[in-house]
Every structure is written in structure tokens, then in C-alpha cells.
Coordinates of C-alpha atoms and ligand atoms in Angstrom, one line a residue:
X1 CA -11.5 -27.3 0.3
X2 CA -13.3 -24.8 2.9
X3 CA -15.3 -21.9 2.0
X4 CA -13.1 -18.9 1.6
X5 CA -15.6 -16.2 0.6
X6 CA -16.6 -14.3 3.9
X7 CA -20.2 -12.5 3.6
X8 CA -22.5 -11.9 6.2
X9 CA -20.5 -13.1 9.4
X10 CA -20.6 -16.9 7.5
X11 CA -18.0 -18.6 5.2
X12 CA -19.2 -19.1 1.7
X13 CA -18.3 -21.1 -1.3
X14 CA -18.7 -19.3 -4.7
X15 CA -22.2 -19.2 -5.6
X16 CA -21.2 -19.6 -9.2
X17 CA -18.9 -22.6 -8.2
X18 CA -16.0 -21.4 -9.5
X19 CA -12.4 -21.8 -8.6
X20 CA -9.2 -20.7 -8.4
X21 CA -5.4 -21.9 -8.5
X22 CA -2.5 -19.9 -6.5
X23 CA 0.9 -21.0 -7.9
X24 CA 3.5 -20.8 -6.1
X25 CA 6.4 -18.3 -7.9
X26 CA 9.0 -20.4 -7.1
X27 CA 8.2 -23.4 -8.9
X28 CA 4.9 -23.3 -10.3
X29 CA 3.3 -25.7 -7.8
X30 CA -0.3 -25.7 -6.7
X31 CA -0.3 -24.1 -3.2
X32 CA -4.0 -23.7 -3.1
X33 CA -7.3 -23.5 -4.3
X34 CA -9.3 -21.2 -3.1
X35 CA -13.4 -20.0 -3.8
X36 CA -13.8 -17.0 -7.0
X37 CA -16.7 -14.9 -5.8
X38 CA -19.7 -14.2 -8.8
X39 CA -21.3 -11.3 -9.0
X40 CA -24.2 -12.8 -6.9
X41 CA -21.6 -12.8 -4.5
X42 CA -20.3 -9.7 -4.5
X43 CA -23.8 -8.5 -4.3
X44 CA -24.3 -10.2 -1.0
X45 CA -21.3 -8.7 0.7
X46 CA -22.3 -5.4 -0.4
X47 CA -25.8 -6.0 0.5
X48 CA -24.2 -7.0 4.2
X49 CA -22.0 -4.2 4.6
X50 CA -24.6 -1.9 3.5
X51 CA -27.0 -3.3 6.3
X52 CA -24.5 -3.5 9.1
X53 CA -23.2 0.0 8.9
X54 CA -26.6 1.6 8.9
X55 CA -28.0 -0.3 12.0
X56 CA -25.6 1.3 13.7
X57 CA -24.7 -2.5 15.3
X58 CA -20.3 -1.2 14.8
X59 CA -20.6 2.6 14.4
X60 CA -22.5 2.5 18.1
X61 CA -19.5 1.0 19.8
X62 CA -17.1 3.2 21.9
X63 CA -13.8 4.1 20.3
X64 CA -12.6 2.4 23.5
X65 CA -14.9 -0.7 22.2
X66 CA -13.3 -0.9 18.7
X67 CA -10.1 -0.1 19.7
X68 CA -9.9 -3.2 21.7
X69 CA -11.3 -5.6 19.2
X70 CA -8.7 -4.0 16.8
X71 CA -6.0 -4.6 19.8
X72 CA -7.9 -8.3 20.2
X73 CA -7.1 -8.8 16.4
X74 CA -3.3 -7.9 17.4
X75 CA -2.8 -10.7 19.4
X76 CA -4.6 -13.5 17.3
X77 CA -2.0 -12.1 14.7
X78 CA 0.9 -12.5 17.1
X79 CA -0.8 -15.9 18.0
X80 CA -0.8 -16.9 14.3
X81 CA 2.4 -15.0 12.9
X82 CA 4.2 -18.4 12.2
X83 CA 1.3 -19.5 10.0
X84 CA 0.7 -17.1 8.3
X85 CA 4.2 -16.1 7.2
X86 CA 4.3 -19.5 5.9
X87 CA 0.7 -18.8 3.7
X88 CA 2.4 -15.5 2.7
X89 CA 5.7 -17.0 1.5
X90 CA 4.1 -19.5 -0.2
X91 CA 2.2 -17.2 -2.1
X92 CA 4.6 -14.6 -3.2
X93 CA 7.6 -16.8 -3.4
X94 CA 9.2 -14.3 -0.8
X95 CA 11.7 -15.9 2.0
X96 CA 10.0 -17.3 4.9
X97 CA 11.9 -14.4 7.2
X98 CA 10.9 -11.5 5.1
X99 CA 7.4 -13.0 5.2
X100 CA 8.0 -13.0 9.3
X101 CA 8.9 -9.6 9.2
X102 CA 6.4 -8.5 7.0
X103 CA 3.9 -10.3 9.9
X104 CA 5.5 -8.5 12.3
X105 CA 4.8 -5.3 10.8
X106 CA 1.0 -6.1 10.5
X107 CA 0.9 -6.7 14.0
X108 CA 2.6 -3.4 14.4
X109 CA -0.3 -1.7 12.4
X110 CA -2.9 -3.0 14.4
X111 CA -1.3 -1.6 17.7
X112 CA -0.9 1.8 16.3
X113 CA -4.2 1.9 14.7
X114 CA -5.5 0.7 18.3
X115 CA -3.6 3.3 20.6
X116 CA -4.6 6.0 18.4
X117 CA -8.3 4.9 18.8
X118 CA -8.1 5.1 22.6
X119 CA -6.8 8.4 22.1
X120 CA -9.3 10.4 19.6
X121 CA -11.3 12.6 21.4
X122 CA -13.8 14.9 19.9
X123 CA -13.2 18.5 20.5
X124 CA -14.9 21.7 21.1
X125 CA -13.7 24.7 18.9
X126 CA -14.3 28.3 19.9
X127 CA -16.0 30.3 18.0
X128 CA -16.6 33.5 20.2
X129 CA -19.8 32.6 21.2
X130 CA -20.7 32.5 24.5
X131 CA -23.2 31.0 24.6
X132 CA -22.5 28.3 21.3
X133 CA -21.0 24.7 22.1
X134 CA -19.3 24.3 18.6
X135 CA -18.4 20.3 18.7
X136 CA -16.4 18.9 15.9
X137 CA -17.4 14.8 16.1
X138 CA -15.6 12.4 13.7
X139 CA -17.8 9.3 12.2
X140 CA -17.2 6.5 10.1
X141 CA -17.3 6.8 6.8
X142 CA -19.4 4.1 5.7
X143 CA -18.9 1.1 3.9
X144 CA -15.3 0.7 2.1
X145 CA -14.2 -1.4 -0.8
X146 CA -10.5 -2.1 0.2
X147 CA -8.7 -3.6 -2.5
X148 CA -5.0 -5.2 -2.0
X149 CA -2.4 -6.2 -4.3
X150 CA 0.1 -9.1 -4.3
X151 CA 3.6 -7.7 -3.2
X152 CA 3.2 -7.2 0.3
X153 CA -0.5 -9.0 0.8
X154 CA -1.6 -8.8 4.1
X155 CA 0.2 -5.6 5.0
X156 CA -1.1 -3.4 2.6
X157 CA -4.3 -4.7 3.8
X158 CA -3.6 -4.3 7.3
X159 CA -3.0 -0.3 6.6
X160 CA -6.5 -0.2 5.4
X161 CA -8.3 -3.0 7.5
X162 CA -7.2 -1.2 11.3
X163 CA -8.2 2.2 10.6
X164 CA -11.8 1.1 9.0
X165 CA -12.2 -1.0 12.3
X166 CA -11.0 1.4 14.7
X167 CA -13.0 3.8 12.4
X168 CA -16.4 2.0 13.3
X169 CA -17.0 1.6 9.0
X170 CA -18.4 -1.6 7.2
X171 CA -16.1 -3.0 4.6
X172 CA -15.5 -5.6 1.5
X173 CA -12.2 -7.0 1.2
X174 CA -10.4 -8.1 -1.7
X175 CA -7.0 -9.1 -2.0
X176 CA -5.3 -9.6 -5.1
X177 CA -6.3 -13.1 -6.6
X178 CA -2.3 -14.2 -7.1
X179 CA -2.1 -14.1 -2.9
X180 CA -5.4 -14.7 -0.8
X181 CA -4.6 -16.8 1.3
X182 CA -3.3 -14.3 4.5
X183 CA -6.2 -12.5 3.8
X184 CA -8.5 -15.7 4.5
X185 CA -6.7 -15.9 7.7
X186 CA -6.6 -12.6 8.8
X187 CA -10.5 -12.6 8.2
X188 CA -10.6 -15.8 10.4
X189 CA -9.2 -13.9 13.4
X190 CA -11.7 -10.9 12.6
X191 CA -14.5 -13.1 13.2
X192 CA -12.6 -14.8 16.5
X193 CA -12.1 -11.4 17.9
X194 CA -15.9 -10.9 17.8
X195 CA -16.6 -8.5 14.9
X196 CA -20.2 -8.4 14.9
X197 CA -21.9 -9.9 11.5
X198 CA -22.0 -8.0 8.3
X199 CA -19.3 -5.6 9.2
X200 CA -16.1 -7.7 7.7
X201 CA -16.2 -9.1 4.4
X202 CA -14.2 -11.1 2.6
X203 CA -14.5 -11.5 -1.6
X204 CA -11.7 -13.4 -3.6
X205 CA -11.6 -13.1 -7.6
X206 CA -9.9 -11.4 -10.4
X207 CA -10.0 -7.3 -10.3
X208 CA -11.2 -7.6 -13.7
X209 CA -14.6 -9.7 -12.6
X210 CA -15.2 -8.4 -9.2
X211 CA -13.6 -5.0 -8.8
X212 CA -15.9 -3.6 -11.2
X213 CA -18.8 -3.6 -8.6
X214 CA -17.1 -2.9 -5.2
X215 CA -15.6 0.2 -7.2
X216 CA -18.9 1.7 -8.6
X217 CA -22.0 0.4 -6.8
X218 CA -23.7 3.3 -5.3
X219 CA -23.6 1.9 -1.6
X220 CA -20.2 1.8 -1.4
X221 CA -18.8 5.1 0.0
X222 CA -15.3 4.9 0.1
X223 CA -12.8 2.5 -2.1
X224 CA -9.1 2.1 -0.5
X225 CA -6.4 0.6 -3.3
X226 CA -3.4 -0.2 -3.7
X227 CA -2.4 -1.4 -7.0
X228 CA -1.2 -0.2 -10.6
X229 CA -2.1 3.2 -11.9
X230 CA -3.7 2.3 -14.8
X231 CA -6.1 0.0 -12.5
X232 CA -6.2 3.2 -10.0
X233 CA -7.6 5.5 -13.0
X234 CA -10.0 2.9 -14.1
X235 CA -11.1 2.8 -10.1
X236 CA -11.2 6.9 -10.0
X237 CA -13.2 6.8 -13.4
X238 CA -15.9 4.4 -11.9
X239 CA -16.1 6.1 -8.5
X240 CA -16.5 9.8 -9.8
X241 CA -20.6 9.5 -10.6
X242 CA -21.2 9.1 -6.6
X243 CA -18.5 10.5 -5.4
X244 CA -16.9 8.4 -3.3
X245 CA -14.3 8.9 -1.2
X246 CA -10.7 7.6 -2.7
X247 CA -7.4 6.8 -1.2
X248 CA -5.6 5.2 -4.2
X249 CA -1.5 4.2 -3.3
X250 CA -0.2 3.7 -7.0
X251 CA 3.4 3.0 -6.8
X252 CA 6.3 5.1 -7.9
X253 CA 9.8 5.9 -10.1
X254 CA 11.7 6.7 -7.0
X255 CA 14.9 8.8 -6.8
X256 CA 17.8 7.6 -5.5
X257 CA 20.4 11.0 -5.2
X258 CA 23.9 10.1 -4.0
X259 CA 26.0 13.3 -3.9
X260 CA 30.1 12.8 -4.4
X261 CA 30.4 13.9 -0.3
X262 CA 27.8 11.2 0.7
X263 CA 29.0 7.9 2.6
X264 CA 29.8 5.8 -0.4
X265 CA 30.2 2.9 1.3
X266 CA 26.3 3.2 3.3
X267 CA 24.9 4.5 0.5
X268 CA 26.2 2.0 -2.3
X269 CA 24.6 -0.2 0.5
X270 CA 22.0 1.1 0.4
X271 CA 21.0 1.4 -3.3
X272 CA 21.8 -2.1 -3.5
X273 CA 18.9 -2.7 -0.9
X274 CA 16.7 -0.2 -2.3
X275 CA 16.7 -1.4 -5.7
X276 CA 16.4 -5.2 -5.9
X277 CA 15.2 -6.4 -2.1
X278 CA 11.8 -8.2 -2.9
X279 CA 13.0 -7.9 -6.4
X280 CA 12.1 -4.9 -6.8
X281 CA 8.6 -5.8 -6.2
X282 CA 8.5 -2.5 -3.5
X283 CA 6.4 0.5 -4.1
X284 CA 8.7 2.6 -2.8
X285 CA 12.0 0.7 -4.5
X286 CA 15.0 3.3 -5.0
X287 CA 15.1 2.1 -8.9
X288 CA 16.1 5.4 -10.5
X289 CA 19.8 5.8 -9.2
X290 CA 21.2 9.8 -9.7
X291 CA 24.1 10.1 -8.7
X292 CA 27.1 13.0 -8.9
X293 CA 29.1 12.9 -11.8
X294 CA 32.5 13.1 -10.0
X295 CA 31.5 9.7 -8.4
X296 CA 29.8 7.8 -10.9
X297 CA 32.1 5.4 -11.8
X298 CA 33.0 4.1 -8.7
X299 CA 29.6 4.3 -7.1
X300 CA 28.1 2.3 -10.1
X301 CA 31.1 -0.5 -10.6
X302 CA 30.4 -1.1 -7.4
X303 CA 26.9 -1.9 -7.5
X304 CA 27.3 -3.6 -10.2
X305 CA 29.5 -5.8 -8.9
X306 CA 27.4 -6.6 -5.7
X307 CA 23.9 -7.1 -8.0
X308 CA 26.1 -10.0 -9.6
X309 CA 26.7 -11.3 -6.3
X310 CA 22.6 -11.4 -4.9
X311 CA 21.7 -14.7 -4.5
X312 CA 18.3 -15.7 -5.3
X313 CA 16.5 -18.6 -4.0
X314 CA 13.1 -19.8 -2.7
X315 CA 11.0 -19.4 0.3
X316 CA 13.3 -22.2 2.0
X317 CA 16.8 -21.0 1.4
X318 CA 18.1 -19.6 3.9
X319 CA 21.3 -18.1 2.4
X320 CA 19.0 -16.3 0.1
X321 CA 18.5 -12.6 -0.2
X322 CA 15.9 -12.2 -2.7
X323 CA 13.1 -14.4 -4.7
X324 CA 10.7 -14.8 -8.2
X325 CA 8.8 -12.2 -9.3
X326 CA 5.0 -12.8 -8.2
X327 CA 3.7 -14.2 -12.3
X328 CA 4.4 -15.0 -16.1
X329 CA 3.0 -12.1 -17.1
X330 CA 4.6 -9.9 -14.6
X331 CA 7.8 -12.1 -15.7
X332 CA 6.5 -11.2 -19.4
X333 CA 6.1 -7.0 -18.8
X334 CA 9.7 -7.0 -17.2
X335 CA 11.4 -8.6 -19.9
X336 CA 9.3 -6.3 -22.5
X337 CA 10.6 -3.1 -19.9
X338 CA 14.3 -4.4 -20.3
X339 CA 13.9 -5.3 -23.3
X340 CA 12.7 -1.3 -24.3
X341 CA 15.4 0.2 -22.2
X342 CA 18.2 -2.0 -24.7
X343 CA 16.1 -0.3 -27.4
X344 CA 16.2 2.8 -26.4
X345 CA 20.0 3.0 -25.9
X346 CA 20.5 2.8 -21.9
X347 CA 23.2 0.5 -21.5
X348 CA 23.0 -3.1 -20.1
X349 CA 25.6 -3.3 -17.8
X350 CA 24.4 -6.7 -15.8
X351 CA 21.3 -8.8 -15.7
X352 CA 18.7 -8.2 -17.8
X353 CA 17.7 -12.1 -18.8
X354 CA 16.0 -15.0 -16.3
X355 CA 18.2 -16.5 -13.7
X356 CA 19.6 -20.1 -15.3
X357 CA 20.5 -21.6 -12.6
X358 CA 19.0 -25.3 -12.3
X359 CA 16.8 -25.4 -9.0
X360 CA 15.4 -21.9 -10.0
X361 CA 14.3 -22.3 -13.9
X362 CA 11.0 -23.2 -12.8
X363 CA 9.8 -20.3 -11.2
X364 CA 9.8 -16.6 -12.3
X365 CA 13.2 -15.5 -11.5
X366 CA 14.9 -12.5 -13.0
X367 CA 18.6 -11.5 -12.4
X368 CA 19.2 -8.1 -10.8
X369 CA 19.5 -5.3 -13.8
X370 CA 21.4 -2.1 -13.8
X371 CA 21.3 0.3 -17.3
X372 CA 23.6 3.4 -17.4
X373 CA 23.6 6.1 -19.6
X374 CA 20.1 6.9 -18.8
X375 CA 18.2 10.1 -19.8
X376 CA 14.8 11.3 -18.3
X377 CA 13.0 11.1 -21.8
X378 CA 13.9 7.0 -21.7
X379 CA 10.4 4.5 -21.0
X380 CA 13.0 2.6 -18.7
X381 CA 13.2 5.8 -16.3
X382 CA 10.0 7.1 -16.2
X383 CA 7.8 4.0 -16.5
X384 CA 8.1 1.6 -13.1
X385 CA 9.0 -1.8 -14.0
X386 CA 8.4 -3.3 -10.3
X387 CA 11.1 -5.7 -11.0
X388 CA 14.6 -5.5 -10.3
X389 CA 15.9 -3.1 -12.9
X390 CA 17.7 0.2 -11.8
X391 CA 18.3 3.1 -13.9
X392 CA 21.5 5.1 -13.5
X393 CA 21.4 9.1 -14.5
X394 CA 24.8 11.8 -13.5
X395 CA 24.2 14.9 -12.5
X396 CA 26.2 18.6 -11.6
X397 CA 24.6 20.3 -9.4
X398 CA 22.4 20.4 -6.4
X399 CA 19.4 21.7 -8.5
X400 CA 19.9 20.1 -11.4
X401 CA 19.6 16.5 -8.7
X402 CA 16.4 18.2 -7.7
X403 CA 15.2 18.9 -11.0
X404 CA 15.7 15.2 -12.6
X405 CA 14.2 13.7 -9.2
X406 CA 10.8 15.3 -9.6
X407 CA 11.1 14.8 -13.4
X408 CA 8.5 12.0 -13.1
X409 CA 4.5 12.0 -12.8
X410 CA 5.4 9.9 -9.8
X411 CA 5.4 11.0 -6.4
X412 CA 5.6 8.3 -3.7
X413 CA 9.3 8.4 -2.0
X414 CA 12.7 9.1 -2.7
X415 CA 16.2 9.3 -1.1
X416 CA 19.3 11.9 -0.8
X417 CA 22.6 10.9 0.2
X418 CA 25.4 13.6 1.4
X419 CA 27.6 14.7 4.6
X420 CA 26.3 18.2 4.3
X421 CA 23.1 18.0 6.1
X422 CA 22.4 21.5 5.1
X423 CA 22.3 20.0 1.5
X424 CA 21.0 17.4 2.0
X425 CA 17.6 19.3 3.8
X426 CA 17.3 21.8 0.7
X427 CA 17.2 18.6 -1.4
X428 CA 15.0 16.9 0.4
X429 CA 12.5 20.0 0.8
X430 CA 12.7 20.4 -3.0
X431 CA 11.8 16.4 -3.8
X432 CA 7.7 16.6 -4.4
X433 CA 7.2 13.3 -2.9
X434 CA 5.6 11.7 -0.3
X435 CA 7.9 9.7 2.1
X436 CA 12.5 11.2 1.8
X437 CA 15.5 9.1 3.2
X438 CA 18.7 11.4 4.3
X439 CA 21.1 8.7 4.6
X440 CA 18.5 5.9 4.7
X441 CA 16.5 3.8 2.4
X442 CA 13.6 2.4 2.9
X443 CA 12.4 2.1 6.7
X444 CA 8.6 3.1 7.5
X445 CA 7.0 3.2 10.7
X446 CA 3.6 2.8 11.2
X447 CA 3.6 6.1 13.4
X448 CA 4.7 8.2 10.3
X449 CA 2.2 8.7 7.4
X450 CA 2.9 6.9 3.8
X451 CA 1.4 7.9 0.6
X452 CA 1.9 9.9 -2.6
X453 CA 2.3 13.1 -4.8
X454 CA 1.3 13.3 -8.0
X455 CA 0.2 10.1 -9.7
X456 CA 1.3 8.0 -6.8
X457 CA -2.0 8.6 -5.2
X458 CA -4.3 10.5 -3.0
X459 CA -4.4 10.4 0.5
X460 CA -2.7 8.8 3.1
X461 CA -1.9 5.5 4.7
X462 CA -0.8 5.1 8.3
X463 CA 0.2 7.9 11.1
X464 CA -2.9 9.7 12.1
X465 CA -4.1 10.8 8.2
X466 CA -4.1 6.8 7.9
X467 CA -7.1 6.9 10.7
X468 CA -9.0 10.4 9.1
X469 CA -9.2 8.6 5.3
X470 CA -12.2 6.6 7.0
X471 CA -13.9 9.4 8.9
X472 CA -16.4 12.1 8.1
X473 CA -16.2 15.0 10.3
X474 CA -19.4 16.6 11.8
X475 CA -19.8 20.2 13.3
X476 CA -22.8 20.4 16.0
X477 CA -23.6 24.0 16.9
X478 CA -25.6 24.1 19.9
X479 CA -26.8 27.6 20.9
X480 CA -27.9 27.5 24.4
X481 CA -29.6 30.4 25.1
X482 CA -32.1 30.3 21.7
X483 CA -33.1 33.7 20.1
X484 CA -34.5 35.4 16.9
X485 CA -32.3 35.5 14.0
X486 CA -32.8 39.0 13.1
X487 CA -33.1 38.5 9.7
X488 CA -36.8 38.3 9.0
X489 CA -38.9 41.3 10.2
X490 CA -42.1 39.8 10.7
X491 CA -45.1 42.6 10.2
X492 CA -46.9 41.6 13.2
X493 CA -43.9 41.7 15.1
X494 CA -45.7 39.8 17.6
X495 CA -44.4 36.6 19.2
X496 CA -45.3 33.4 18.6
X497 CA -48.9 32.5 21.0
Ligands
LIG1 O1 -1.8 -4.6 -10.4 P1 -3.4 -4.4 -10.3 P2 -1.1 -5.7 -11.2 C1 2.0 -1.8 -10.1 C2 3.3 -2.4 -10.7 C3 2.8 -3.5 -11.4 C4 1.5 -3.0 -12.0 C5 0.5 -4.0 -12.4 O2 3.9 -1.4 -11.5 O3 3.7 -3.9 -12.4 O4 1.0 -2.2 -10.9 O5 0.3 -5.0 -11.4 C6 -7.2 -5.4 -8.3 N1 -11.2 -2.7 -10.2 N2 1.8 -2.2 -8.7 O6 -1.6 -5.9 -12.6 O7 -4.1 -5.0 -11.4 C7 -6.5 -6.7 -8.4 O8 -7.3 -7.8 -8.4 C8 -10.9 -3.0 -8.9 C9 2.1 -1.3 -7.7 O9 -1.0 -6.9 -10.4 O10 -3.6 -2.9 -10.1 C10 -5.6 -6.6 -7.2 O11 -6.3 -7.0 -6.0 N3 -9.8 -3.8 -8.6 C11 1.6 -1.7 -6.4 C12 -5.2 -5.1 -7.1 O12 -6.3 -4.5 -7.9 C13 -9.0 -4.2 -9.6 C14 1.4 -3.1 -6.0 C15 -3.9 -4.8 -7.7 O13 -3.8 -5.2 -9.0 C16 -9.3 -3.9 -10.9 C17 1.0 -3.9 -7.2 C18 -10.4 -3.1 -11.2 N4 -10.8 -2.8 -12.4 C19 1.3 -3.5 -8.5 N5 -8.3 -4.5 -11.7 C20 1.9 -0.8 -5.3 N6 1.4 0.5 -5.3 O14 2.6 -1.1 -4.4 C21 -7.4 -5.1 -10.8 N7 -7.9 -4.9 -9.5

């Protein structure tokens, strides 16, 4: 096996020796082995971060300069896409083509983080002086801890890996442990594109082990994660005594509103989509379905009828439209969550239990879940289960659909269906959360910013808030014709010799 830990510009093998098994979701196979950093480790790539960013060896470079390497990085991805679609699909168990598109959209993320580098531009504010330059200058942050999880790996890294490049910062990356191995390569082209030494990192491990010190150590000044929100408050807890910068993306409990005048047929479509694509696996996944009373029946018949007909399958099949879940215990905490919900009185209407079927038994496999009757006091509607359950609620009017869709500590996305666009505006205007669909679900561009209210998060991912997370902002005042302050009336009122 090669070295897989990045530290210092040179490929490392854990210093501790220690290894580590990715199984594949669909089967259970061995896909890879790949190094498990120590602390020792971790100490080193901090230690080279650390020293890069304050020589000044990235930060000194143009914005033109890193803009390119970031654009460089672009094309090695486009080079590479192939490969590393197949790395990511045999990590997550996701369909080769969803992997490809996935790929596709980390290339897109490297060009938009790249033009928007060539574009910044320091600016001069006035401040009615006439004789004041007031320059507003943006900097790097420093060094980052970016920390990625399993779902979609190398994406959610890429939103955090461009903008700290075209940024000028230092960073330590760590991907989730159940899916390295895109991360690996992406570090590979990092170093082809010729990112000088120190300033990319790469360590591999268990959050548990290694996130403890690329969350806390006092040289780290920023920490970008996306992840649970019980590991996000443990993160938040650990950075607050040096107050590090945090942008945290923690998931959600997204609305889903369908009014009685919507476009049944796109938006039945559509919830079908929203819910159990990637198996629900999506941060953003529509999972909490509200939808008119007047409609219900018919709206929810019918989706129940087309989660019956999803057909699951692995990397390879082609005729599949959605795979495993990413682990046991992730397997394990959406059986406990459906499992609650039955409990709890929402009513099992399909799913619910592990897919049977022979060629699938062997990986994690769940069957697409719907439960009516729900209420907003239920664990199965406010809780995300990141699997492929959907929770159905009715309601009468326009604000009580408002009221039940912000009726969550979540905040990340959400989406209104209805033919009265006036409506449908209000709606979305009222929904506290971070990204709203009118007639949609579920496209992103990299243009438009992502990230959530509430307990979905702070900051922002992507569009031009995506770049400012990994800048500090200076203000230079330059007075050019010097004078006395005024302030001090010096008793010899003389002058200085
Ligand atoms: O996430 P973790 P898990 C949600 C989803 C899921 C739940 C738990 O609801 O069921 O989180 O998933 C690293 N310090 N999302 O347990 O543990 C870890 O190694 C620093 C939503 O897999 O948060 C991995 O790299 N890092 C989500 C990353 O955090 C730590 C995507 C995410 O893992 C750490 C994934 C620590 N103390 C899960 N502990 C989304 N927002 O899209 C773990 N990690």
C-alpha cells in the first residue's frame, strides 16, 4: 500500500503504523486500505501548515497566481474525473453516474472559486477625507482544519478546499474515515498543480482520534465542517477558548410544502426525488413532506406507490436509481429512527425494514419509508434520520404551512409547491432557512451560496460568502498630508526640534 497521509509537501505512512479498512456498502468487500494518522501525525501537519502560512511562501502569491493553480487543479480533476468517480462509488456504494456527476460538480467548484479570484479587487471606501486613502484589503485567514463527511466526499470538500486556495490560507484536510480515498486523489493533483510545500495537508483517521486536535490546537484559526450536529457542537465547544473562526454545515429536517393548486404531477415528482435519491443520505433531503389537506390522499398514494417501485442496486447497475446506506451503524440508527416513529404512532405505510432481495443482502440497504399521520412533537419529524424515511404532516392554511415548516431547530433548505406564485413568494419569505425551491427540489449551483439557519450551521458555503469564510478583512487609513491630533495640548506648545 502507498502512503496516504500528506504532511509537509511528502506522502507519509502512519507514524504509529496503523491501518485502516474502507468497506464497500454494497457488499462488504475490502476496497482499500489506507494509512490512520497518530497524533504525532497530526502534530506534523499542523506544525506544516502553521509554518507555511506565516512565511508568507502562498499568502505572497497574486490572486491572479492562486487563482490559476486553483483553475490548474480544475483540469487535473477533469483529467481524472473517470477515476475518481470510480474511488467515490466504491466508497459510498453510490452509482457510478451519480458519482460522475458528483465529479462534475467538483470541477464546477474549482472554476467558480477560480473566476471569482481573478475578479476580487481591493477597494477604497470614502470616508470624507480628502486627504485619507481608506483601503479595505482582504487576507487569508490562516491555517484551516477542513473536515468532510462521507455522503458526498470530495464535494463537500471541494466547497472548502477552492476557496482556502484561492484564499491564499494553509490547511489540514480530513475526510471522513468511511470514504478517503477521493480525497487522496484530489490531494495528489494539489501537489501536481504545484502547491508549494506545507500549504496542503492531508490526515486520514477516525473524528474521534484525530479531530480532537485539528479542532482545538491553538494554531489552527479556522475549522470548516460538515458533519452531524452533535459532532458540530462538540467542534464549537473545543474551538470557543481561541476563538477560531467556524463555518459548521450540519444538516437539516427539510420542509417539503405542496399546496392543493401546485402541479401534482412535478411535484409528486419531485418529493419522490427529494426524499430517497442517495437514500436520503442528502443534507438538504425534502424528508418532511406537508402537504394541503384537500390533496393529501392522492398526493401521498401516489408516492407511496412510486417508493415501492425505486429500484436499488449497486455501483454497477445501471437500471438502478438509488444505493446502501454508507455503514452498520448508520444501518443500525435508521432502523432505531423507524423503529421510534412505529412507536410513536406515525403510520408505516411502506418500507421501513432492509431490502431482501438476494444480490443486495449483503450490503446496507434499506427500502424507501413513508409514515403518515405525523405531528411536529413526533422524534421521526424533528430528528433527521439521513436515510430514506419521509414524514407526511396536512395542513389548512397558508400560515399554518409556514408555521409547521419552521417548526424545527433546523434551518438548511426547504421547498414550496403552488401555481400562485404570489403564494408561493410569501411562503417562501416566511421559511427561516437557508437555500427554498418554488417548483423545484434540490438543484444548487456553485454561483448561489449554500448553508444554514438555526442549528444547520453558521456561515456559508459557495457563491461569494463561500470565498469571505477564509478571509480577514483589513482597513489601512493612510493620511497623506500628516498633522497634530488636536487632542493633547502640550504646555510647551512648541514643535518637535
Ligand atoms: O457524522 P460525523 P456521522 C449527519 C446525519 C448523520 C449524522 C451522523 O444525520 O446520521 O450526522 O453521521 C468527523 N472532531 N450528517 O457520525 O461524525 C468524522 O471523522 C472533529 C449530516 O458520520 O459528524 C467525519 O470526517 N471531527 C451531514 C466528519 O466529522 C470529527 C453529513 C463527519 O462525521 C469529530 C454527514 C470530532 N470530535 C452526516 N467526530 C451533512 N451536513 O451533510 C467526527 N468527526
Amino acid at each position: 500500500m502507498a502512503a496516504t497521509l500528506f504532511i509537509d509537501g511528502k506522502w507519509r505512512a502512519s507514524s504509529a503504523g496503523r491501518i485502516h479498512e474502507v468497506r464497500s456498502p454494497h457488499d462488504g468487500s475490502l476496497v482499500t486500505t489506507v494509512d490512520e494518522a497518530s497524533a504525532a501525525d497530526v502534530e506534523d501537519a499542523i506544525d506544516a501548515a502553521r509554518k507555511s502560512f506565516d512565511s508568507g511562501v502562498f499568502a505572497c502569491w497574486s490572486w491572479r497566481e492562486r487563482s490559476e493553480l486553483v483553475g490548474r487543479i480544475a483540469d487535473l480533476l477533469e483529467r481524472d474525473a473517470k477515476l475518481i468517480a470510480k474511488k467515490e462509488s466504491d466508497d459510498t456504494g453510490k452509482r457510478l453516474i451519480e458519482a460522475e456527476y458528483d465529479v462534475a460538480d467538483v470541477v464546477a467548484t474549482f472554476r467558480h472559486f477560480a473566476a471569482l479570484g481573478e475578479k476580487h479587487d481591493d477597494h477604497i471606501v470614502d470616508v470624507g477625507l480628502a486627504h485619507v486613502t481608506s483601503r479595505i484589503v482582504s487576507e487569508p485567514i490562516g491555517v484551516c482544519s477542513l473536515i468532510g463527511p462521507w455522503n458526498y466526499p470530495l464535494l463537500q470538500i471541494a466547497w472548502k478546499v477552492a476557496p482556502a486556495l484561492v484564499a491564499g490560507c494553509s490547511f489540514i484536510l480530513k475526510p471522513s474515515e468511511l470514504t478517503p480515498e477521493s480525497a487522496i486523489h484530489l490531494m495528489q493533483l494539489v501537489e501536481e498543480a504545484g502547491t508549494p510545500l506545507g500549504v496542503a495537508n492531508l490526515i486520514l483517521g477516525p473524528g474521534s482520534v484525530v479531530g480532537y486536535a485539528l479542532t482545538t490546537d491553538p494554531r489552527i484559526d479556522m475549522v470548516s465542517f460538515t458533519g452531524g450536529l452533535s459532532t458540530g457542537k462538540t467542534i464549537m465547544v473545543g474551538a470557543a477558548p481561541t476563538i477560531k473562526r467556524l463555518a459548521l454545515e450540519l444538516g437539516g429536517k427539510n420542509p417539503h410544502i405542496i399546496f392543493a393548486d401546485a402541479d401534482l404531477e412535478a411535484a409528486i415528482d419531485n418529493a419522490v426525488t427529494g426524499a430517497f435519491l442517495h437514500s436520503g443520505q442528502v443534507c438538504s433531503a425534502g424528508t418532511r413532506l406537508i402537504v394541503e389537506r384537500s390533496v393529501h390522499d392522492q398526493v401521498v398514494s401516489e408516492i407511496v406507490r412510486r417508493a415501492k417501485e425505486i429500484r436499488l442496486g449497486g455501483p454497477e447497475d445501471l437500471s438502478a436509481e438509488t444505493g446502501p446506506l454508507i455503514s452498520q451503524s448508520h444501518f443500525k440508527s435508521v432502523e432505531n429512527y423507524v423503529a421510534k416513529g412505529v412507536a410513536e404512532g406515525a403510520r408505516l405505510l411502506v418500507g421501513g425494514v432492509r431490502a431482501n432481495r438476494e444480490d443486495l443482502v449483503n450490503g446496507w440497504y434499506f427500502l424507501p419509508t413513508v409514515f403518515d399521520g405525523c405531528t411536529t412533537d413526533m422524534y421521526c419529524v424533528q430528528e433527521e434520520s439521513f436515510g430514506p424515511i419521509m414524514t407526511v404532516e396536512v395542513f389548512d392554511s397558508e400560515r399554518e404551512a409556514i408555521a409547521l415548516g419552521n417548526d424545527t431547530i433546523f434551518g438548511l433548505s426547504g421547498g414550496v409547491w403552488s401555481r400562485d406564485l404570489e403564494k408561493a413568494a410569501r411562503v417562501a419569505a416566511g421559511l427561516r432557512h437557508g437555500t427554498i425551491w418554488v417548483n423545484d427540489y434540490g438543484p444548487y449551483r456553485p454561483a448561489a451560496e449554500w448553508g444554514g439557519y438555526k442549528q444547520s450551521g453558521n456561515g456559508r458555503e459557495l457563491g461569494s460568502h463561500g470565498l469571505s469564510e477564509y478571509l480577514e478583512i483589513k482597513h489601512i487609513w493612510t493620511n497623506n498630508s500628516p498633522s497634530k491630533s488636536g487632542w493633547f495640548h502640550d504646555s510647551s506648545g512648541g514643535d518637535v526640534q
